[in-house]
Amino acid sequence: MDRAEIDRRIRTLIEPFNKNGVTITDDTTFQGDLEFDSLTVMDFVAAIEDEFDIIISMNQQAEIETYGQLVDAVKKLVDAE
Amino acid sequence: MSEGISQPDQPVTREARAKGDLFAKFDELIQMREGLLASGVEDPFNLVMEKVLSPTRAICNGRETILLGTYNYMGMTFDPDVIEAGKQALEEFGSGTTGSRVLNGTYQGHKECEDALKEFYGMDHAMVFSTGYQANLGIISTIAGKGDYVVLDIDSHASIYDGCSMGRAEIVPFRHNDIEALEKRLKRIPADAGKLVVLEGVYSMLGDVAPLKEMVRISKEAGAMVLVDEAHSMGFIGEHGRGVAEDQGVLDDVDFVIGTFSKSVGTVGGFCVSNHPDFEIMRLVCRPYVFTASLPPSVVATAATSIRKLMHGSNKRAHLWENSKRLHSGLKDLGFQLGTDEPQSAIVAVIMPDLTRGAQMWEALLKEGLYVNLARPPATPANMTLLRCSLCAEHSEEEVSTILGMFERAGKAVGII
Ligand SMILES: Cc1ncc(COP(=O)(O)O)c(C=O)c1O
């Protein structure tokens, strides 16, 4: 799967969690810009995991701060399948 | 700090932090705490019990208070046999061991305490730690290392998360008590990776019980080892009081049971019991077991005596359940929102609308003469503010009625019901 396709799918998944309608770029941060709390993170990560049939462990989540980093991390996990 | 409480109108002024002050990261929490205290409530995290009269009564801040937030489920803290065993050990073996379990810190009492645990659980091996926190920290960090996966409930106790971090295992959380979410995650983990599933029998925040029957089966089918923390069930859940895994008929499939002496047993300490044939090697490789001093002789003597008495505590057990049911239905009838629809354990969690009113309610109850446990974000699930009530087998029927009256008056005064 190419990066653009992963990006497109995650953009759809993030919509219900983007309560303030923030414009999302690769530099958008989950904590700062999107104001995700730990519960939102869990639900959002679960949605991505189900969509791509992958696991993003908490250790990996800790390394991801921006939307762009998330897309890259998912691409890596999908490629490794 | 105590002075600040009686002067709610003074603005909080603080000097700018010195450059390089590592405490800057706590500023938000410091402000939240100061804000709470400035609103005039007594500090919920600074209560002093000046005198303890019984498992259910103490003098707190000068007031005689009913204790409803101590996890002293079976009321063993003042049991005459337990006290006597402690006194005797104190006199015969001294006040402390001054050493690690693997050096000079294993006394006869530690062995007797481990024997009592083996008998209580009907298991081959028992290992006593200095606290339950250290038991989780030690066992999890030692058996799940780098490259292994720990799959755990998102609402797991801090000691479980800390054990995962210390062992540097991959942490995979799933939604609280969600069987399907657990199953999906287990299926996605690489087949050849080591897997440990960590569950709790009773979750202490809401007092709800885990669906261990299904979860343990799914975990075993996926080739995972299973650890169950039964901190909040020992002594009164399951036919022999072995906990939720026993109650749901899956104890034989659980690889490790973690427990604590700080709740039903009524003293301090933690343990792990297991049937794993090589379990004893843990005593050499588990750092939170090796690199700390063992429990004092009086503590292991009180623990062993208490554990043996808990094997025969069916009357107390029945009364504890009566209490839990009575409090749960009484609070529900008064219009409080509770953590579970039905009482599932000896914990009844009352959900507060927000932290401010939660703290006000907590204080109003304390002034009525009732101590409950205030739990606030981020330690709570879904960022709730909770008043956690834990019942004791020594609470009388009359006391539970008194407690309900206190809740009614405080709840009306604060405007929650
Ligand atoms: C689920 C759970 N595990 C472990 C512990 C730790 O027990 P201890 O107080 O013995 O350190 C607690 C107590 O807070 C607990 O609630």
XYZ file of C-alpha atoms and ligand atoms in Angstrom:
514
model
C 0.000 0.000 0.000
C 1.458 3.420 -0.890
C 1.710 6.309 1.544
C -1.008 8.329 -0.193
C -3.519 5.513 0.221
C -2.650 5.065 3.919
C -2.915 8.830 4.389
C -6.343 8.854 2.711
C -7.670 6.051 4.916
C -6.363 7.548 8.175
C -7.878 10.922 7.213
C -11.283 9.257 7.052
C -10.732 7.469 10.359
C -9.682 10.615 12.196
C -12.804 12.605 11.266
C -15.061 11.547 14.171
C -12.187 12.272 16.618
C -11.393 15.720 15.167
C -14.069 17.477 17.206
C -12.827 21.011 16.530
C -12.439 20.490 12.794
C -8.700 21.209 12.862
C -7.086 21.285 9.391
C -4.772 18.311 9.330
C -1.265 18.465 7.879
C 1.740 16.222 8.467
C 2.828 18.580 11.256
C -0.467 18.507 13.189
C 0.152 17.206 16.721
C -2.267 14.893 18.496
C -1.827 16.313 21.967
C -1.377 20.004 21.178
C -3.410 20.682 18.031
C -6.039 17.953 18.232
C -6.212 17.880 22.051
C -6.526 14.094 22.193
C -6.763 12.703 25.723
C -5.686 9.168 26.619
C -9.156 7.737 26.012
C -9.433 9.306 22.559
C -5.959 8.010 21.714
C -7.022 4.483 22.654
C -10.167 4.593 20.497
C -8.381 6.226 17.563
C -5.487 3.749 17.687
C -7.963 0.848 17.880
C -9.722 2.162 14.767
C -6.434 2.299 12.838
C -5.382 -1.140 14.092
C -8.675 -2.638 12.921
C -8.500 -0.884 9.527
C -4.978 -2.109 8.724
C -4.961 -5.280 10.846
C -1.821 -4.201 12.713
C -0.731 -3.539 16.306
C 0.645 -0.177 17.379
C 2.061 -0.871 20.841
C 2.103 1.849 23.501
C 5.881 1.957 23.112
C 5.466 2.805 19.425
C 2.669 5.272 20.200
C 5.005 7.129 22.536
C 7.282 7.909 19.572
C 4.440 9.338 17.481
C 3.646 13.014 18.050
C 2.438 14.272 14.666
C 0.023 13.106 12.005
C 2.867 12.645 9.505
C 4.769 10.411 11.919
C 1.643 8.307 12.356
C 1.213 7.786 8.609
C 4.893 6.819 8.325
C 4.639 4.399 11.252
C 1.524 2.726 9.836
C 3.192 2.413 6.421
C 6.157 0.694 8.017
C 3.908 -1.729 9.910
C 1.789 -2.496 6.845
C 4.913 -3.053 4.712
C 6.277 -5.461 7.323
C 3.166 -7.670 7.118
C -0.492 23.737 53.753
C -3.095 23.324 56.469
C -3.115 27.067 56.971
C -4.053 27.670 53.369
C -7.232 25.724 53.931
C -8.629 28.197 56.414
C -7.655 31.205 54.284
C -9.439 30.581 51.027
C -9.457 34.216 49.948
C -5.725 34.755 49.749
C -4.493 34.800 46.182
C -1.855 32.219 45.475
C 1.366 33.971 44.584
C 4.476 32.099 43.722
C 7.923 33.151 42.741
C 9.253 32.344 39.313
C 11.085 29.034 39.148
C 14.853 29.029 39.238
C 16.356 28.100 35.875
C 16.902 24.369 35.665
C 14.344 23.514 38.356
C 13.233 20.020 37.366
C 9.992 20.526 39.291
C 8.657 22.768 36.504
C 7.015 19.720 34.941
C 4.642 19.521 37.926
C 3.382 23.092 37.593
C -0.001 22.145 36.164
C -0.668 19.669 38.967
C 0.554 22.120 41.612
C -1.872 24.713 40.270
C -4.784 22.290 40.190
C -4.113 21.332 43.797
C -3.787 24.921 44.948
C -6.999 25.808 43.145
C -8.823 23.007 44.905
C -7.521 23.965 48.335
C -8.219 27.666 47.708
C -11.876 26.759 47.224
C -11.863 25.940 50.917
C -12.070 22.141 51.021
C -9.988 20.029 53.359
C -7.074 18.439 51.533
C -8.345 15.029 50.405
C -4.799 13.721 50.042
C -3.491 14.789 53.421
C -5.806 13.124 55.909
C -4.284 11.943 59.165
C -5.792 9.161 61.245
C -4.878 10.228 64.760
C -6.267 7.104 66.377
C -7.576 3.849 64.946
C -10.315 2.336 67.068
C -11.202 -0.740 64.998
C -11.181 -1.896 61.348
C -14.174 0.378 60.764
C -13.588 3.377 63.079
C -10.881 5.995 63.536
C -10.357 9.539 64.802
C -9.559 11.651 61.714
C -8.832 15.380 62.007
C -10.284 15.255 65.516
C -13.569 13.565 64.508
C -14.727 10.016 65.122
C -15.107 8.623 61.645
C -16.586 5.517 60.040
C -14.023 4.066 57.639
C -15.468 3.184 54.245
C -12.396 3.436 52.052
C -9.673 1.237 53.475
C -9.839 -2.045 51.463
C -9.716 -3.753 54.836
C -12.357 -6.109 53.430
C -12.222 -8.860 56.009
C -11.445 -6.662 59.015
C -8.370 -8.673 59.981
C -6.310 -5.714 61.272
C -7.525 -6.091 64.850
C -8.106 -9.837 64.906
C -6.820 -11.032 68.318
C -4.997 -14.079 66.886
C -3.340 -11.942 64.214
C -2.209 -9.340 66.754
C -0.917 -12.046 69.092
C 1.109 -13.710 66.313
C 2.663 -10.361 65.435
C 3.592 -9.581 69.041
C 5.167 -12.969 69.530
C 7.252 -12.714 66.352
C 8.320 -9.201 67.273
C 9.602 -10.441 70.607
C 11.206 -13.644 69.351
C 12.659 -12.491 66.035
C 13.109 -8.739 66.504
C 11.808 -5.696 64.681
C 13.324 -6.275 61.251
C 15.436 -8.580 59.105
C 17.868 -5.946 57.808
C 18.390 -7.936 54.644
C 17.262 -9.267 51.304
C 15.343 -12.519 51.004
C 18.333 -14.053 49.190
C 20.879 -13.044 51.831
C 20.054 -12.796 55.537
C 16.367 -11.870 55.161
C 14.616 -15.239 54.966
C 13.371 -16.249 58.410
C 11.225 -19.176 59.387
C 8.271 -16.774 59.317
C 8.758 -16.011 55.616
C 8.714 -19.720 54.832
C 5.595 -20.225 56.973
C 3.900 -17.363 55.208
C 4.709 -18.873 51.804
C 3.440 -22.262 53.029
C 0.158 -20.624 54.094
C -0.193 -19.087 50.619
C 0.522 -22.393 48.858
C -2.180 -24.025 50.947
C -4.629 -21.164 50.512
C -4.356 -21.283 46.700
C -3.619 -24.997 46.371
C -0.525 -24.185 44.314
C 3.037 -25.511 44.238
C 4.979 -22.269 44.626
C 4.630 -19.010 46.513
C 6.949 -16.047 46.643
C 6.461 -13.192 49.129
C 7.474 -9.651 48.156
C 7.672 -6.525 50.298
C 4.541 -5.051 48.654
C 1.963 -5.979 46.015
C 3.354 -3.192 43.876
C 6.729 -4.906 43.909
C 5.171 -8.299 43.178
C 3.667 -6.973 39.917
C 6.751 -4.930 39.117
C 9.053 -7.879 39.754
C 7.178 -10.722 38.106
C 6.053 -8.834 34.998
C 9.392 -7.132 34.326
C 11.280 -10.387 34.808
C 9.178 -12.713 32.661
C 8.297 -10.257 29.867
C 11.433 -8.734 28.382
C 12.430 -6.842 25.264
C 10.668 -8.287 22.229
C 7.912 -9.950 24.289
C 4.354 -8.597 24.243
C 2.254 -7.796 27.295
C -1.432 -7.528 26.448
C -3.319 -5.768 29.220
C -6.588 -4.078 30.101
C -6.297 -0.305 29.633
C -7.488 0.231 33.241
C -4.692 -1.873 34.753
C -3.074 -0.848 38.031
C 0.030 1.377 37.909
C 2.227 -1.446 39.201
C 1.335 -3.500 36.095
C 2.255 -0.706 33.683
C 5.455 -0.034 35.595
C 6.379 -3.720 35.397
C 5.944 -3.602 31.603
C 8.087 -0.473 31.299
C 10.809 -1.867 33.502
C 11.006 -5.070 31.453
C 10.867 -3.074 28.194
C 8.212 -5.374 26.747
C 5.864 -4.132 24.023
C 2.722 -2.893 25.799
C -0.546 -3.642 23.995
C -3.604 -2.317 25.838
C -7.188 -3.232 25.046
C -10.493 -1.560 25.972
C -11.609 -2.327 29.520
C -13.133 -5.816 29.894
C -13.605 -6.101 26.086
C -13.213 -9.767 25.149
C -13.246 -9.147 21.411
C -10.623 -6.398 21.647
C -8.325 -8.789 23.537
C -8.856 -11.539 20.988
C -8.101 -9.284 18.007
C -4.859 -8.073 19.516
C -3.679 -11.559 20.408
C -4.247 -12.653 16.811
C -2.152 -9.773 15.422
C 0.929 -10.413 17.564
C 3.675 -12.263 15.637
C 3.177 -15.993 16.219
C 6.718 -16.597 17.465
C 6.775 -13.674 19.943
C 6.469 -14.298 23.698
C 3.049 -13.244 25.022
C 1.809 -12.437 28.509
C -1.811 -11.450 29.153
C -2.303 -9.468 32.370
C -5.789 -9.204 33.882
C -7.282 -8.208 37.201
C -10.049 -10.120 38.961
C -11.746 -7.007 40.352
C -10.928 -3.566 38.951
C -10.623 -1.297 41.941
C -11.833 1.927 40.363
C -15.392 0.839 39.558
C -15.461 -2.414 41.517
C -16.370 -4.439 38.437
C -15.269 -8.003 37.745
C -13.426 -9.234 34.620
C -14.896 -11.881 32.292
C -11.953 -14.137 33.132
C -13.597 -17.326 31.907
C -13.597 -16.189 28.268
C -10.457 -14.073 28.497
C -8.311 -16.829 29.994
C -9.545 -19.343 27.407
C -8.821 -16.989 24.490
C -5.379 -16.181 25.878
C -4.459 -19.835 26.305
C -5.684 -20.652 22.793
C -3.389 -17.926 21.481
C -0.441 -19.520 23.290
C -0.073 -16.729 25.846
C 0.811 -17.047 29.512
C -1.746 -15.489 31.859
C -1.200 -13.441 35.003
C -4.181 -12.392 37.139
C -3.951 -9.752 39.861
C -6.469 -10.753 42.543
C -5.664 -7.895 44.958
C -9.342 -7.000 45.485
C -10.920 -10.449 45.691
C -8.800 -12.506 48.080
C -10.696 -14.042 50.947
C -14.267 -13.475 49.767
C -14.687 -14.221 46.042
C -14.661 -17.861 44.920
C -15.472 -20.988 46.895
C -12.179 -20.910 48.835
C -11.741 -17.157 48.580
C -9.070 -17.594 45.915
C -10.582 -14.910 43.756
C -12.437 -14.277 40.525
C -10.468 -16.886 38.555
C -11.626 -19.538 41.025
C -15.176 -18.205 40.982
C -15.303 -18.485 37.173
C -13.638 -21.903 37.163
C -10.407 -20.993 35.346
C -7.837 -20.862 38.129
C -6.109 -23.989 36.803
C -5.365 -22.209 33.525
C -3.881 -19.128 35.183
C -0.067 -19.237 35.209
C 0.521 -16.594 37.884
C -1.716 -15.102 40.558
C -0.541 -11.834 42.102
C -1.902 -10.660 45.422
C -1.322 -8.308 48.304
C -1.407 -8.434 52.107
C -2.516 -4.786 52.237
C -6.220 -5.453 51.706
C -8.086 -8.561 52.973
C -5.018 -9.916 54.789
C -4.774 -6.679 56.754
C -1.044 -5.974 56.872
C 1.553 -5.158 54.197
C 3.293 -7.281 51.588
C 2.711 -8.852 48.203
C 2.985 -12.260 46.616
C 2.901 -14.405 43.520
C 1.665 -18.026 43.492
C 2.181 -20.369 40.561
C 2.356 -23.988 39.438
C 5.114 -23.332 36.932
C 7.728 -26.096 37.454
C 10.655 -23.646 37.279
C 9.043 -20.909 39.343
C 11.732 -20.975 42.057
C 14.304 -19.464 39.660
C 12.414 -16.181 40.061
C 14.052 -15.809 43.471
C 17.407 -15.315 41.769
C 16.496 -13.221 38.737
C 13.699 -10.963 39.965
C 15.316 -7.668 40.927
C 12.473 -6.157 43.038
C 12.674 -9.368 45.116
C 16.463 -9.509 45.406
C 17.463 -5.872 45.825
C 15.277 -4.840 48.740
C 14.906 -5.872 52.373
C 12.408 -8.587 53.288
C 9.315 -7.960 55.390
C 9.757 -7.742 59.189
C 9.086 -10.971 61.135
C 5.996 -9.503 62.807
C 4.479 -8.685 59.413
C 4.916 -12.151 57.926
C 3.622 -13.705 61.159
C 0.462 -11.568 61.066
C 0.053 -12.317 57.352
C 0.398 -16.095 57.777
C -2.087 -16.132 60.663
C -4.539 -13.969 58.777
C -4.311 -16.065 55.572
C -5.009 -19.248 57.536
C -8.016 -17.645 59.208
C -9.327 -16.458 55.836
C -9.526 -20.103 54.737
C -12.361 -20.522 57.222
C -14.046 -17.158 56.946
C -17.330 -18.099 55.298
C -19.561 -16.320 57.861
C -17.649 -13.076 57.534
C -17.661 -13.500 53.790
C -21.457 -13.777 53.674
C -21.853 -10.680 55.851
C -19.459 -8.693 53.630
C -21.620 -9.513 50.602
C -24.743 -8.482 52.541
C -23.092 -5.148 53.301
C -22.088 -4.599 49.708
C -25.605 -5.315 48.454
C -27.219 -3.128 51.094
C -24.959 -0.152 50.385
C -25.258 -0.535 46.622
C -29.050 -0.674 46.540
C -29.356 2.070 49.178
C -27.169 4.489 47.215
C -28.959 3.635 44.006
C -32.330 4.334 45.612
C -31.043 7.700 46.829
C -30.335 8.600 43.204
C -26.544 8.359 43.092
C -24.866 7.202 39.895
C -22.803 4.064 40.598
C -19.926 2.357 38.798
C -21.817 -0.905 38.294
C -25.535 -1.698 37.899
C -25.258 -4.569 40.361
C -22.790 -5.042 43.213
C -19.962 -7.220 41.847
C -17.412 -6.920 44.652
C -16.863 -5.182 48.003
C -16.177 -1.893 46.186
C -19.044 0.473 45.418
C -17.935 3.447 43.297
C -20.075 6.581 43.344
C -19.607 8.682 40.213
C -19.297 12.432 40.826
C -20.283 15.029 38.212
C -16.856 16.740 38.365
C -13.751 17.111 40.517
C -14.967 20.246 42.324
C -18.243 18.728 43.453
C -16.479 15.415 44.111
C -14.097 17.147 46.505
C -17.002 19.039 48.122
C -18.916 15.802 48.573
C -15.833 14.096 49.983
C -15.438 16.895 52.506
C -19.137 16.956 53.397
C -18.969 13.219 54.121
C -15.853 13.653 56.237
C -17.649 16.304 58.290
C -20.542 13.879 58.703
C -17.975 11.419 60.075
C -17.430 9.181 57.046
C -14.197 8.450 55.221
C -14.374 7.335 51.601
C -11.672 7.273 48.949
C -11.560 10.174 46.490
C -10.224 9.109 43.090
C -9.591 11.712 40.425
C -8.152 11.924 36.930
C -5.743 10.822 35.588
C -5.819 7.683 37.794
C -9.477 7.036 36.939
C -11.044 5.457 33.838
C -12.650 7.935 31.407
C -11.325 10.803 33.564
C -14.123 10.366 36.086
C -14.105 11.663 39.640
C -15.147 8.841 41.955
C -15.948 8.367 45.605
C -14.882 4.792 46.153
C -16.461 2.958 49.027
C -14.966 -0.310 50.162
C -16.915 -2.370 52.638
C -15.622 -4.372 55.531
C -17.007 -7.598 56.985
C -16.932 -5.773 60.339
C -19.356 -3.032 59.263
C -22.640 -3.741 61.044
C -26.001 -3.583 59.334
C -26.717 -0.528 61.466
C -23.510 1.177 60.310
C -24.488 0.726 56.689
C -27.797 2.472 57.435
C -25.922 5.292 59.172
C -23.631 5.564 56.132
C -26.629 5.865 53.803
C -28.026 8.698 55.951
C -24.695 10.513 55.711
C -24.656 10.141 51.933
C -28.196 11.468 51.696
C -27.478 14.603 53.747
C -24.123 15.300 52.061
C -25.490 14.628 48.574
C -28.366 17.057 49.114
C -26.095 19.713 50.643
C -23.726 19.571 47.659
C -26.591 19.322 45.192
C -25.707 16.008 43.635
C -29.005 14.281 44.399
C -4.886 -4.179 41.497
C -3.794 -3.859 42.460
N -2.601 -4.461 42.332
C -1.591 -4.189 43.172
C -1.713 -3.276 44.201
C -0.524 -2.973 45.066
O -0.642 -3.517 46.323
P 0.250 -3.040 47.540
O -0.550 -2.049 48.308
O 0.523 -4.279 48.326
O 1.514 -2.452 46.990
C -2.948 -2.659 44.395
C -3.129 -1.731 45.520
O -3.258 -0.554 45.394
C -3.998 -2.930 43.487
O -5.167 -2.289 43.600
